[in-house]
Short mmCIF file of C-alpha atoms in Angstrom, two decimals:
data_model
loop_
_atom_site.label_atom_id
_atom_site.label_comp_id
_atom_site.label_asym_id
_atom_site.label_seq_id
_atom_site.Cartn_x
_atom_site.Cartn_y
_atom_site.Cartn_z
CA MET A 759 8.17 -48.06 -6.58
CA ILE A 760 11.63 -48.91 -5.21
CA ASN A 761 12.34 -48.31 -1.51
CA LEU A 762 15.87 -46.88 -1.49
CA LEU A 763 15.90 -46.36 2.29
CA GLY A 764 15.38 -50.00 3.24
CA GLY A 765 12.73 -51.56 5.43
CA ASP A 766 13.34 -49.46 8.54
CA ILE A 767 12.26 -46.05 7.25
CA ASP A 768 11.06 -45.05 10.74
CA ARG A 769 14.66 -44.50 11.80
CA PHE A 770 14.70 -41.39 9.59
CA ILE A 771 11.54 -39.90 11.14
CA PRO A 772 11.97 -38.03 14.46
CA LYS A 773 10.08 -39.68 17.33
CA GLU A 774 7.96 -36.61 18.06
CA VAL A 775 6.68 -36.67 14.47
CA ARG A 776 6.03 -40.44 14.49
CA ARG A 777 3.79 -40.53 17.54
CA PRO A 778 0.08 -39.98 16.95
CA ALA A 779 -1.41 -36.61 17.87
CA THR A 780 -2.76 -36.48 21.39
CA GLN A 781 -4.41 -33.73 23.38
CA GLU A 782 -1.03 -32.68 24.81
CA ASN A 783 0.89 -32.47 21.52
CA SER A 784 -1.81 -31.42 19.05
CA SER A 785 -1.65 -27.64 19.57
CA ILE A 786 -0.34 -25.63 16.65
CA GLU A 787 2.91 -23.80 17.27
CA THR A 788 3.70 -20.59 15.43
CA ILE A 789 6.52 -18.09 15.43
CA CYS A 790 4.19 -15.85 17.44
CA GLY A 791 3.71 -18.44 20.20
CA ALA A 792 0.32 -19.49 21.50
CA THR A 793 -1.07 -15.94 21.23
CA ASP A 794 -0.49 -13.70 18.24
CA ASP A 795 -0.24 -10.30 19.89
CA ARG A 796 1.38 -8.46 16.98
CA VAL A 797 0.16 -4.91 16.35
CA ALA A 798 -0.02 -3.35 12.89
CA ALA A 799 2.49 -0.53 12.37
CA ASN A 800 1.43 2.73 10.81
CA ASN A 801 4.82 4.37 10.30
CA PRO A 802 5.06 6.15 6.91
CA ARG A 803 8.81 5.36 6.75
CA ILE A 804 8.22 1.58 6.67
CA GLY A 805 7.68 -0.08 3.29
CA ARG A 806 7.19 -3.55 1.85
CA ILE A 807 9.66 -4.75 -0.79
CA MET A 808 7.99 -6.81 -3.49
CA PRO A 809 7.86 -9.48 -4.62
CA ALA A 810 10.17 -10.63 -1.79
CA GLY A 811 7.83 -9.43 0.95
CA CYS A 812 10.73 -8.03 2.99
CA THR A 813 10.53 -4.85 5.05
CA GLY A 814 12.39 -1.69 4.08
CA TRP A 815 12.97 1.39 6.22
CA LEU A 816 13.35 4.87 4.78
CA ILE A 817 16.54 6.34 6.25
CA ASP A 818 18.44 9.60 5.74
CA GLY A 819 19.18 10.87 2.25
CA GLY A 820 16.18 9.18 0.62
CA ARG A 821 17.80 5.77 0.94
CA LEU A 822 16.16 2.59 2.15
CA LEU A 823 17.56 -0.08 4.45
CA THR A 824 16.69 -3.78 4.35
CA ALA A 825 18.31 -7.20 4.77
CA GLY A 826 20.98 -8.18 2.24
CA HIS A 827 19.26 -11.49 1.50
CA CYS A 828 16.23 -9.52 0.22
CA THR A 829 18.13 -8.12 -2.77
CA GLY A 830 18.32 -9.40 -6.33
CA ARG A 831 15.42 -10.22 -8.62
CA THR A 832 13.11 -10.42 -5.60
CA MET A 833 13.59 -6.69 -4.93
CA GLN A 834 11.72 -4.79 -7.63
CA THR A 835 9.27 -2.41 -5.97
CA VAL A 836 8.92 -0.68 -2.60
CA GLU A 837 5.36 -0.08 -1.40
CA PHE A 838 4.32 2.37 1.31
CA ASN A 839 0.95 2.78 3.09
CA VAL A 840 0.41 -0.94 2.57
CA PRO A 841 -3.09 -2.27 3.35
CA ALA A 842 -3.52 -5.42 5.43
CA SER A 843 -3.23 -8.76 3.64
CA LEU A 844 -6.33 -10.87 3.05
CA ALA A 845 -7.33 -13.53 5.59
CA ASN A 846 -5.78 -16.24 3.37
CA GLY A 847 -2.39 -14.43 3.32
CA VAL A 848 -2.67 -12.89 -0.14
CA THR A 849 -0.96 -9.49 -0.19
CA VAL A 850 -2.84 -6.35 -1.20
CA SER A 851 -0.93 -3.58 -2.95
CA PRO A 852 -1.41 0.10 -2.16
CA PRO A 853 -2.35 2.63 -4.87
CA VAL A 854 0.28 3.19 -7.59
CA ARG A 855 1.16 6.59 -6.08
CA ASP A 856 2.61 4.68 -3.08
CA GLN A 857 4.75 2.29 -5.16
CA TYR A 858 8.35 2.99 -6.23
CA ARG A 859 10.68 0.96 -8.45
CA VAL A 860 14.00 -0.05 -6.92
CA ILE A 861 17.02 1.41 -8.71
CA ALA A 862 19.05 -1.79 -9.08
CA ARG A 863 22.39 -0.06 -9.66
CA SER A 864 21.99 1.83 -6.35
CA VAL A 865 22.07 -1.34 -4.21
CA VAL A 866 25.00 -1.68 -1.80
CA LYS A 867 24.76 -4.86 0.23
CA GLN A 868 26.32 -7.51 2.41
CA ASN A 869 24.72 -10.94 2.73
CA ALA A 870 27.14 -12.77 5.01
CA GLY A 871 24.95 -14.28 7.70
CA VAL A 872 23.66 -13.16 11.09
CA GLY A 873 24.85 -9.68 12.02
CA ASN A 874 26.21 -9.01 8.55
CA ASP A 875 23.08 -9.07 6.39
CA TRP A 876 22.12 -5.59 5.17
CA ALA A 877 21.40 -3.57 2.04
CA ILE A 878 20.97 0.13 1.28
CA PHE A 879 19.32 1.31 -1.95
CA ARG A 880 17.24 4.03 -3.62
CA GLY A 881 13.78 4.07 -5.17
CA THR A 882 12.70 5.87 -8.36
CA ALA A 883 11.40 8.99 -6.62
CA GLU A 884 12.65 11.37 -3.96
CA LEU A 885 11.40 9.52 -0.92
#
């Protein structure tokens, strides 16, 4: 194998990653902080967009609202009454009666960064 970075590869590795794990720096950090105090929502107007895994909200006129970056081929189905995922993170789908295909031609979106990342669309049934 050829080393394209030269002999001093450590200069590319941040110091906090290089040092060995100790009691003070070995705790796992998550986006939830040290304690995961999230609470499951049970709002019938909240759905999961699959296979992207994004959240969609049912708004007026039977339309749904989500983030613009969630659109495209990763936005095929909206699921409501979604059961909890398995312990290993695998998603569980609700019954077919709670799944609706996204009408691709109905999507109106903006994906232009923070504060300008939205999409509105319709599903296959009157929601």
